[in-house]
Amino acid sequence: MIILSIETSCDETAVSIIEATGEFPVATYEILGNALFSQASMHAEYGGVFPAVAKREHAKTLVPMLEAALIEADMLETSSSDISDTLTAKITHTLEREPDMHAALTEFLKEHSLPTFDLIAVTNGPGLAPALWVGVSFAKALSQITGAPMIGTNHMEGHILASIFDVEEDDQLSPIVFPAIALLISGGHTELVLMSDWNTYKKIGQTRDDAVGEAFDKVARLMGLSYPGGPIISKLAAEARSEQLPPFKDDLPRPMLHSKDLDFSFSGLKTAVRYAVADTNLSETNKKALSRDFEDCVRDVLITKTKAAVEQYGAQTLIIGGGVSANQYLMRAFKSSFIEDSPELVVYTPNSGLSTDNSIMIALAGHAHMTNASNPAAAKYIVADGNKSL
Ligand code: KG4
Ligand code: ZN
């Protein structure tokens, strides 16, 4: 089956076309087309994602991303679409809040027709509601045009499945021995999730304030670095380690390290960095050392809490996902720490390109729940839910 998937929950606009052969979770997934546009540079001046800008850019970029994915998949048909007046009216209604995207799609349909898809999967939460709505409305219009069933998928489930998708080996999902624990670390979320079976999730811990990616971004901003801060901080931290720089601030807090629950807190760490840099003209060396000091605190908190979760639930598998799992230093630290303490535990981290937001993961999450897909008429009731939980 051919799945068209769409992701617009934050600042990446992504569209993929994936061919799934076999049933979830033992299917093979071939990526036929994959188009992604990152708006990061547009949000840089705000030091984080600015929702109105994200919404506008998604609306501008979705049709070009659809076209790029179709071209890569060799599925772009060059005959114009034959669309009835009734269907035209439906599409106009579906996209009434997105006039520019409606105009772009109308132009596209004058020159191209859409192939048939077996499923259209779109992120409908969690994320920034205005950004999510653009993707959801677009998916509805495409479902009406092609007649394909549509499903709203959970972005966090997408991150979990992306982390076990072995795109470098066999294009399949790696096997999971349950119970499994997923640590999800992104710009909007930091949570520990218990997976007792496929498609069965329970949140067992979460941040009480900032998400860990958000802490990276905010700390970067405090140091005068650009957005997104995660990749920059981790690069500076690596330089500090290889140059063996002394600490800039050796008493940064490791919040909630010893709390009895599985929750996190990162705002105190960020505030400690704010005090450390106040009225200081940071040299390049200071920035490197402070990045390392900060990353070490994050490492200790994440590993300690995850270990507690693994022990408490007798987990056999650990899955780490979300944008912060692109951090290779942290992933190596996790692996070596668990190899020492729990050699039986299988630890999965995402293949390159699958840690930060993408639409491949949305196709996987859609496939996992395809029996719940709605036909085009029922799809109009699918809503975006910024707080959707697993
Ligand atoms: O999952 P994601 O792409 O978007 C959300 O769903 O939030 O995560 C983005 C977050 C940003 O906060 C970014 O700074 C962080 O992931 N990030 C990193 C690294 N690469 C991206 N954080 C630490 N180290 C990295 N190498
Ligand atoms: Zn994400």
PDB file of N, CA and C in Angstrom, residues 215-298:
ATOM      1  N   ALA A 215      15.290  23.644  26.628  1.00  0.00           N
ATOM      2  CA  ALA A 215      16.388  24.097  27.489  1.00  0.00           C
ATOM      3  C   ALA A 215      17.656  24.318  26.659  1.00  0.00           C
ATOM      4  N   PHE A 216      17.952  23.407  25.740  1.00  0.00           N
ATOM      5  CA  PHE A 216      19.102  23.612  24.848  1.00  0.00           C
ATOM      6  C   PHE A 216      18.926  24.942  24.084  1.00  0.00           C
ATOM      7  N   ASP A 217      17.714  25.139  23.549  1.00  0.00           N
ATOM      8  CA  ASP A 217      17.473  26.341  22.736  1.00  0.00           C
ATOM      9  C   ASP A 217      17.577  27.623  23.575  1.00  0.00           C
ATOM     10  N   LYS A 218      17.026  27.583  24.790  1.00  0.00           N
ATOM     11  CA  LYS A 218      17.044  28.781  25.632  1.00  0.00           C
ATOM     12  C   LYS A 218      18.457  29.087  26.130  1.00  0.00           C
ATOM     13  N   VAL A 219      19.182  28.026  26.507  1.00  0.00           N
ATOM     14  CA  VAL A 219      20.557  28.223  26.983  1.00  0.00           C
ATOM     15  C   VAL A 219      21.427  28.769  25.842  1.00  0.00           C
ATOM     16  N   ALA A 220      21.180  28.265  24.629  1.00  0.00           N
ATOM     17  CA  ALA A 220      21.935  28.779  23.477  1.00  0.00           C
ATOM     18  C   ALA A 220      21.676  30.270  23.328  1.00  0.00           C
ATOM     19  N   ARG A 221      20.420  30.655  23.476  1.00  0.00           N
ATOM     20  CA  ARG A 221      20.061  32.061  23.325  1.00  0.00           C
ATOM     21  C   ARG A 221      20.762  32.913  24.387  1.00  0.00           C
ATOM     22  N   LEU A 222      20.799  32.389  25.624  1.00  0.00           N
ATOM     23  CA  LEU A 222      21.467  33.126  26.712  1.00  0.00           C
ATOM     24  C   LEU A 222      22.950  33.335  26.405  1.00  0.00           C
ATOM     25  N   MET A 223      23.516  32.392  25.651  1.00  0.00           N
ATOM     26  CA  MET A 223      24.940  32.510  25.313  1.00  0.00           C
ATOM     27  C   MET A 223      25.147  33.261  23.992  1.00  0.00           C
ATOM     28  N   GLY A 224      24.061  33.780  23.434  1.00  0.00           N
ATOM     29  CA  GLY A 224      24.182  34.548  22.192  1.00  0.00           C
ATOM     30  C   GLY A 224      24.367  33.660  20.961  1.00  0.00           C
ATOM     31  N   LEU A 225      23.961  32.378  21.075  1.00  0.00           N
ATOM     32  CA  LEU A 225      24.081  31.462  19.936  1.00  0.00           C
ATOM     33  C   LEU A 225      22.739  31.413  19.209  1.00  0.00           C
ATOM     34  N   SER A 226      22.724  30.850  18.004  1.00  0.00           N
ATOM     35  CA  SER A 226      21.480  30.936  17.253  1.00  0.00           C
ATOM     36  C   SER A 226      20.582  29.724  17.471  1.00  0.00           C
ATOM     37  N   TYR A 227      19.397  29.754  16.835  1.00  0.00           N
ATOM     38  CA  TYR A 227      18.378  28.709  16.990  1.00  0.00           C
ATOM     39  C   TYR A 227      18.432  27.769  15.807  1.00  0.00           C
ATOM     40  N   PRO A 228      18.230  26.471  15.924  1.00  0.00           N
ATOM     41  CA  PRO A 228      18.049  25.731  17.176  1.00  0.00           C
ATOM     42  C   PRO A 228      19.370  25.519  17.901  1.00  0.00           C
ATOM     43  N   GLY A 229      19.298  25.619  19.223  1.00  0.00           N
ATOM     44  CA  GLY A 229      20.517  25.616  20.021  1.00  0.00           C
ATOM     45  C   GLY A 229      21.156  24.247  20.200  1.00  0.00           C
ATOM     46  N   GLY A 230      20.342  23.185  20.118  1.00  0.00           N
ATOM     47  CA  GLY A 230      20.857  21.838  20.411  1.00  0.00           C
ATOM     48  C   GLY A 230      22.112  21.477  19.629  1.00  0.00           C
ATOM     49  N   PRO A 231      22.043  21.559  18.287  1.00  0.00           N
ATOM     50  CA  PRO A 231      23.218  21.145  17.512  1.00  0.00           C
ATOM     51  C   PRO A 231      24.447  22.023  17.801  1.00  0.00           C
ATOM     52  N   ILE A 232      24.229  23.324  18.066  1.00  0.00           N
ATOM     53  CA  ILE A 232      25.370  24.224  18.297  1.00  0.00           C
ATOM     54  C   ILE A 232      26.011  23.930  19.650  1.00  0.00           C
ATOM     55  N   ILE A 233      25.147  23.793  20.665  1.00  0.00           N
ATOM     56  CA  ILE A 233      25.678  23.501  22.010  1.00  0.00           C
ATOM     57  C   ILE A 233      26.436  22.182  21.997  1.00  0.00           C
ATOM     58  N   SER A 234      25.891  21.178  21.311  1.00  0.00           N
ATOM     59  CA  SER A 234      26.578  19.879  21.357  1.00  0.00           C
ATOM     60  C   SER A 234      27.913  19.946  20.618  1.00  0.00           C
ATOM     61  N   LYS A 235      28.001  20.786  19.597  1.00  0.00           N
ATOM     62  CA  LYS A 235      29.273  20.928  18.878  1.00  0.00           C
ATOM     63  C   LYS A 235      30.308  21.628  19.770  1.00  0.00           C
ATOM     64  N   LEU A 236      29.863  22.703  20.435  1.00  0.00           N
ATOM     65  CA  LEU A 236      30.798  23.414  21.334  1.00  0.00           C
ATOM     66  C   LEU A 236      31.227  22.517  22.493  1.00  0.00           C
ATOM     67  N   ALA A 237      30.265  21.745  23.013  1.00  0.00           N
ATOM     68  CA  ALA A 237      30.571  20.851  24.146  1.00  0.00           C
ATOM     69  C   ALA A 237      31.619  19.815  23.731  1.00  0.00           C
ATOM     70  N   ALA A 238      31.492  19.309  22.497  1.00  0.00           N
ATOM     71  CA  ALA A 238      32.460  18.305  22.019  1.00  0.00           C
ATOM     72  C   ALA A 238      33.850  18.942  21.936  1.00  0.00           C
ATOM     73  N   GLU A 239      33.899  20.206  21.515  1.00  0.00           N
ATOM     74  CA  GLU A 239      35.202  20.882  21.434  1.00  0.00           C
ATOM     75  C   GLU A 239      35.801  21.055  22.833  1.00  0.00           C
ATOM     76  N   ALA A 240      34.933  21.407  23.798  1.00  0.00           N
ATOM     77  CA  ALA A 240      35.421  21.564  25.177  1.00  0.00           C
ATOM     78  C   ALA A 240      36.009  20.251  25.695  1.00  0.00           C
ATOM     79  N   ARG A 241      35.348  19.149  25.344  1.00  0.00           N
ATOM     80  CA  ARG A 241      35.853  17.842  25.812  1.00  0.00           C
ATOM     81  C   ARG A 241      37.178  17.514  25.144  1.00  0.00           C
ATOM     82  N   SER A 242      37.261  17.750  23.833  1.00  0.00           N
ATOM     83  CA  SER A 242      38.520  17.359  23.189  1.00  0.00           C
ATOM     84  C   SER A 242      39.659  18.302  23.612  1.00  0.00           C
ATOM     85  N   GLU A 243      39.318  19.547  23.947  1.00  0.00           N
ATOM     86  CA  GLU A 243      40.373  20.467  24.411  1.00  0.00           C
ATOM     87  C   GLU A 243      40.577  20.364  25.926  1.00  0.00           C
ATOM     88  N   GLN A 244      39.800  19.502  26.564  1.00  0.00           N
ATOM     89  CA  GLN A 244      39.860  19.300  28.023  1.00  0.00           C
ATOM     90  C   GLN A 244      39.814  20.616  28.783  1.00  0.00           C
ATOM     91  N   LEU A 245      38.855  21.457  28.404  1.00  0.00           N
ATOM     92  CA  LEU A 245      38.731  22.764  29.065  1.00  0.00           C
ATOM     93  C   LEU A 245      38.242  22.588  30.505  1.00  0.00           C
ATOM     94  N   PRO A 246      38.739  23.404  31.416  1.00  0.00           N
ATOM     95  CA  PRO A 246      38.223  23.346  32.792  1.00  0.00           C
ATOM     96  C   PRO A 246      36.778  23.852  32.813  1.00  0.00           C
ATOM     97  N   PRO A 247      36.013  23.513  33.859  1.00  0.00           N
ATOM     98  CA  PRO A 247      34.608  23.958  33.911  1.00  0.00           C
ATOM     99  C   PRO A 247      34.511  25.486  33.904  1.00  0.00           C
ATOM    100  N   PHE A 248      33.450  25.987  33.273  1.00  0.00           N
ATOM    101  CA  PHE A 248      33.138  27.408  33.403  1.00  0.00           C
ATOM    102  C   PHE A 248      32.302  27.591  34.663  1.00  0.00           C
ATOM    103  N   LYS A 249      31.400  26.620  34.883  1.00  0.00           N
ATOM    104  CA  LYS A 249      30.521  26.663  36.058  1.00  0.00           C
ATOM    105  C   LYS A 249      30.362  25.222  36.525  1.00  0.00           C
ATOM    106  N   ASP A 250      31.072  24.882  37.591  1.00  0.00           N
ATOM    107  CA  ASP A 250      31.081  23.470  37.961  1.00  0.00           C
ATOM    108  C   ASP A 250      29.988  23.087  38.950  1.00  0.00           C
ATOM    109  N   ASP A 251      29.110  24.042  39.295  1.00  0.00           N
ATOM    110  CA  ASP A 251      28.050  23.661  40.231  1.00  0.00           C
ATOM    111  C   ASP A 251      26.656  23.896  39.653  1.00  0.00           C
ATOM    112  N   LEU A 252      26.502  23.682  38.353  1.00  0.00           N
ATOM    113  CA  LEU A 252      25.164  23.775  37.767  1.00  0.00           C
ATOM    114  C   LEU A 252      24.294  22.669  38.368  1.00  0.00           C
ATOM    115  N   PRO A 253      22.998  22.967  38.588  1.00  0.00           N
ATOM    116  CA  PRO A 253      22.135  21.952  39.218  1.00  0.00           C
ATOM    117  C   PRO A 253      21.750  20.816  38.276  1.00  0.00           C
ATOM    118  N   ARG A 254      21.475  19.674  38.857  1.00  0.00           N
ATOM    119  CA  ARG A 254      20.915  18.535  38.115  1.00  0.00           C
ATOM    120  C   ARG A 254      19.514  18.326  38.687  1.00  0.00           C
ATOM    121  N   PRO A 255      18.539  19.093  38.182  1.00  0.00           N
ATOM    122  CA  PRO A 255      17.237  19.156  38.856  1.00  0.00           C
ATOM    123  C   PRO A 255      16.516  17.811  38.922  1.00  0.00           C
ATOM    124  N   MET A 256      15.937  17.569  40.081  1.00  0.00           N
ATOM    125  CA  MET A 256      15.103  16.389  40.362  1.00  0.00           C
ATOM    126  C   MET A 256      15.848  15.067  40.183  1.00  0.00           C
ATOM    127  N   LEU A 257      17.163  15.137  40.246  1.00  0.00           N
ATOM    128  CA  LEU A 257      17.964  13.920  40.035  1.00  0.00           C
ATOM    129  C   LEU A 257      17.547  12.816  41.009  1.00  0.00           C
ATOM    130  N   HIS A 258      17.276  13.206  42.239  1.00  0.00           N
ATOM    131  CA  HIS A 258      16.966  12.188  43.244  1.00  0.00           C
ATOM    132  C   HIS A 258      15.504  12.172  43.669  1.00  0.00           C
ATOM    133  N   SER A 259      14.638  12.817  42.897  1.00  0.00           N
ATOM    134  CA  SER A 259      13.218  12.778  43.279  1.00  0.00           C
ATOM    135  C   SER A 259      12.724  11.340  43.084  1.00  0.00           C
ATOM    136  N   LYS A 260      11.706  10.987  43.825  1.00  0.00           N
ATOM    137  CA  LYS A 260      11.259   9.585  43.826  1.00  0.00           C
ATOM    138  C   LYS A 260      10.437   9.227  42.582  1.00  0.00           C
ATOM    139  N   ASP A 261       9.967  10.273  41.873  1.00  0.00           N
ATOM    140  CA  ASP A 261       9.123   9.994  40.708  1.00  0.00           C
ATOM    141  C   ASP A 261       9.959   9.980  39.425  1.00  0.00           C
ATOM    142  N   LEU A 262       9.272   9.887  38.279  1.00  0.00           N
ATOM    143  CA  LEU A 262       9.981   9.823  37.000  1.00  0.00           C
ATOM    144  C   LEU A 262       9.818  11.136  36.223  1.00  0.00           C
ATOM    145  N   ASP A 263       9.564  12.220  36.959  1.00  0.00           N
ATOM    146  CA  ASP A 263       9.399  13.509  36.304  1.00  0.00           C
ATOM    147  C   ASP A 263      10.734  14.236  36.142  1.00  0.00           C
ATOM    148  N   PHE A 264      10.709  15.240  35.287  1.00  0.00           N
ATOM    149  CA  PHE A 264      11.895  16.041  35.001  1.00  0.00           C
ATOM    150  C   PHE A 264      11.586  17.512  35.255  1.00  0.00           C
ATOM    151  N   SER A 265      12.645  18.304  35.342  1.00  0.00           N
ATOM    152  CA  SER A 265      12.487  19.756  35.385  1.00  0.00           C
ATOM    153  C   SER A 265      13.774  20.346  34.819  1.00  0.00           C
ATOM    154  N   PHE A 266      13.643  21.258  33.898  1.00  0.00           N
ATOM    155  CA  PHE A 266      14.853  21.856  33.321  1.00  0.00           C
ATOM    156  C   PHE A 266      14.920  23.364  33.478  1.00  0.00           C
ATOM    157  N   SER A 267      13.847  23.980  34.030  1.00  0.00           N
ATOM    158  CA  SER A 267      13.883  25.439  34.064  1.00  0.00           C
ATOM    159  C   SER A 267      14.919  25.948  35.072  1.00  0.00           C
ATOM    160  N   GLY A 268      15.134  25.187  36.171  1.00  0.00           N
ATOM    161  CA  GLY A 268      16.126  25.607  37.155  1.00  0.00           C
ATOM    162  C   GLY A 268      17.537  25.590  36.579  1.00  0.00           C
ATOM    163  N   LEU A 269      17.797  24.618  35.744  1.00  0.00           N
ATOM    164  CA  LEU A 269      19.114  24.524  35.101  1.00  0.00           C
ATOM    165  C   LEU A 269      19.322  25.726  34.172  1.00  0.00           C
ATOM    166  N   LYS A 270      18.267  26.041  33.423  1.00  0.00           N
ATOM    167  CA  LYS A 270      18.332  27.198  32.527  1.00  0.00           C
ATOM    168  C   LYS A 270      18.561  28.489  33.318  1.00  0.00           C
ATOM    169  N   THR A 271      17.840  28.613  34.443  1.00  0.00           N
ATOM    170  CA  THR A 271      17.985  29.822  35.258  1.00  0.00           C
ATOM    171  C   THR A 271      19.402  29.905  35.831  1.00  0.00           C
ATOM    172  N   ALA A 272      19.953  28.772  36.219  1.00  0.00           N
ATOM    173  CA  ALA A 272      21.327  28.765  36.741  1.00  0.00           C
ATOM    174  C   ALA A 272      22.310  29.242  35.663  1.00  0.00           C
ATOM    175  N   VAL A 273      22.053  28.837  34.419  1.00  0.00           N
ATOM    176  CA  VAL A 273      22.911  29.311  33.325  1.00  0.00           C
ATOM    177  C   VAL A 273      22.730  30.819  33.156  1.00  0.00           C
ATOM    178  N   ARG A 274      21.476  31.276  33.282  1.00  0.00           N
ATOM    179  CA  ARG A 274      21.225  32.720  33.139  1.00  0.00           C
ATOM    180  C   ARG A 274      22.048  33.508  34.163  1.00  0.00           C
ATOM    181  N   TYR A 275      22.038  33.065  35.406  1.00  0.00           N
ATOM    182  CA  TYR A 275      22.835  33.753  36.437  1.00  0.00           C
ATOM    183  C   TYR A 275      24.326  33.664  36.119  1.00  0.00           C
ATOM    184  N   ALA A 276      24.741  32.492  35.620  1.00  0.00           N
ATOM    185  CA  ALA A 276      26.181  32.288  35.354  1.00  0.00           C
ATOM    186  C   ALA A 276      26.691  33.223  34.259  1.00  0.00           C
ATOM    187  N   VAL A 277      25.813  33.557  33.314  1.00  0.00           N
ATOM    188  CA  VAL A 277      26.288  34.391  32.200  1.00  0.00           C
ATOM    189  C   VAL A 277      25.958  35.869  32.380  1.00  0.00           C
ATOM    190  N   ALA A 278      25.151  36.198  33.421  1.00  0.00           N
ATOM    191  CA  ALA A 278      24.730  37.583  33.611  1.00  0.00           C
ATOM    192  C   ALA A 278      25.950  38.490  33.758  1.00  0.00           C
ATOM    193  N   ASP A 279      25.912  39.615  33.071  1.00  0.00           N
ATOM    194  CA  ASP A 279      26.992  40.614  33.132  1.00  0.00           C
ATOM    195  C   ASP A 279      28.362  40.029  32.793  1.00  0.00           C
ATOM    196  N   THR A 280      28.377  38.961  32.037  1.00  0.00           N
ATOM    197  CA  THR A 280      29.670  38.384  31.658  1.00  0.00           C
ATOM    198  C   THR A 280      29.806  38.455  30.150  1.00  0.00           C
ATOM    199  N   ASN A 281      30.984  38.871  29.706  1.00  0.00           N
ATOM    200  CA  ASN A 281      31.247  38.829  28.276  1.00  0.00           C
ATOM    201  C   ASN A 281      31.870  37.478  27.965  1.00  0.00           C
ATOM    202  N   LEU A 282      31.067  36.552  27.494  1.00  0.00           N
ATOM    203  CA  LEU A 282      31.570  35.188  27.334  1.00  0.00           C
ATOM    204  C   LEU A 282      32.582  35.108  26.188  1.00  0.00           C
ATOM    205  N   SER A 283      33.735  34.554  26.480  1.00  0.00           N
ATOM    206  CA  SER A 283      34.698  34.289  25.402  1.00  0.00           C
ATOM    207  C   SER A 283      34.274  33.016  24.685  1.00  0.00           C
ATOM    208  N   GLU A 284      34.896  32.743  23.550  1.00  0.00           N
ATOM    209  CA  GLU A 284      34.570  31.500  22.830  1.00  0.00           C
ATOM    210  C   GLU A 284      34.880  30.296  23.708  1.00  0.00           C
ATOM    211  N   THR A 285      35.976  30.382  24.461  1.00  0.00           N
ATOM    212  CA  THR A 285      36.351  29.276  25.353  1.00  0.00           C
ATOM    213  C   THR A 285      35.301  29.095  26.451  1.00  0.00           C
ATOM    214  N   ASN A 286      34.821  30.205  27.001  1.00  0.00           N
ATOM    215  CA  ASN A 286      33.767  30.123  28.033  1.00  0.00           C
ATOM    216  C   ASN A 286      32.529  29.435  27.476  1.00  0.00           C
ATOM    217  N   LYS A 287      32.169  29.801  26.242  1.00  0.00           N
ATOM    218  CA  LYS A 287      30.954  29.221  25.643  1.00  0.00           C
ATOM    219  C   LYS A 287      31.096  27.706  25.469  1.00  0.00           C
ATOM    220  N   LYS A 288      32.281  27.298  25.053  1.00  0.00           N
ATOM    221  CA  LYS A 288      32.509  25.855  24.887  1.00  0.00           C
ATOM    222  C   LYS A 288      32.381  25.148  26.235  1.00  0.00           C
ATOM    223  N   ALA A 289      33.071  25.708  27.244  1.00  0.00           N
ATOM    224  CA  ALA A 289      33.082  25.051  28.562  1.00  0.00           C
ATOM    225  C   ALA A 289      31.674  25.016  29.161  1.00  0.00           C
ATOM    226  N   LEU A 290      30.940  26.125  29.026  1.00  0.00           N
ATOM    227  CA  LEU A 290      29.593  26.174  29.598  1.00  0.00           C
ATOM    228  C   LEU A 290      28.652  25.214  28.862  1.00  0.00           C
ATOM    229  N   SER A 291      28.823  25.096  27.553  1.00  0.00           N
ATOM    230  CA  SER A 291      28.011  24.141  26.780  1.00  0.00           C
ATOM    231  C   SER A 291      28.248  22.739  27.308  1.00  0.00           C
ATOM    232  N   ARG A 292      29.505  22.415  27.549  1.00  0.00           N
ATOM    233  CA  ARG A 292      29.839  21.087  28.080  1.00  0.00           C
ATOM    234  C   ARG A 292      29.264  20.886  29.489  1.00  0.00           C
ATOM    235  N   ASP A 293      29.404  21.923  30.326  1.00  0.00           N
ATOM    236  CA  ASP A 293      28.893  21.821  31.701  1.00  0.00           C
ATOM    237  C   ASP A 293      27.377  21.563  31.683  1.00  0.00           C
ATOM    238  N   PHE A 294      26.679  22.313  30.808  1.00  0.00           N
ATOM    239  CA  PHE A 294      25.228  22.176  30.689  1.00  0.00           C
ATOM    240  C   PHE A 294      24.858  20.780  30.165  1.00  0.00           C
ATOM    241  N   GLU A 295      25.537  20.364  29.104  1.00  0.00           N
ATOM    242  CA  GLU A 295      25.204  19.063  28.499  1.00  0.00           C
ATOM    243  C   GLU A 295      25.456  17.913  29.478  1.00  0.00           C
ATOM    244  N   ASP A 296      26.473  18.046  30.315  1.00  0.00           N
ATOM    245  CA  ASP A 296      26.748  17.010  31.322  1.00  0.00           C
ATOM    246  C   ASP A 296      25.593  16.898  32.327  1.00  0.00           C
ATOM    247  N   CYS A 297      25.019  18.045  32.700  1.00  0.00           N
ATOM    248  CA  CYS A 297      23.873  18.011  33.633  1.00  0.00           C
ATOM    249  C   CYS A 297      22.699  17.304  32.987  1.00  0.00           C
ATOM    250  N   VAL A 298      22.422  17.659  31.725  1.00  0.00           N
ATOM    251  CA  VAL A 298      21.312  17.041  30.999  1.00  0.00           C
ATOM    252  C   VAL A 298      21.537  15.531  30.921  1.00  0.00           C
TER     253      VAL A 298
END
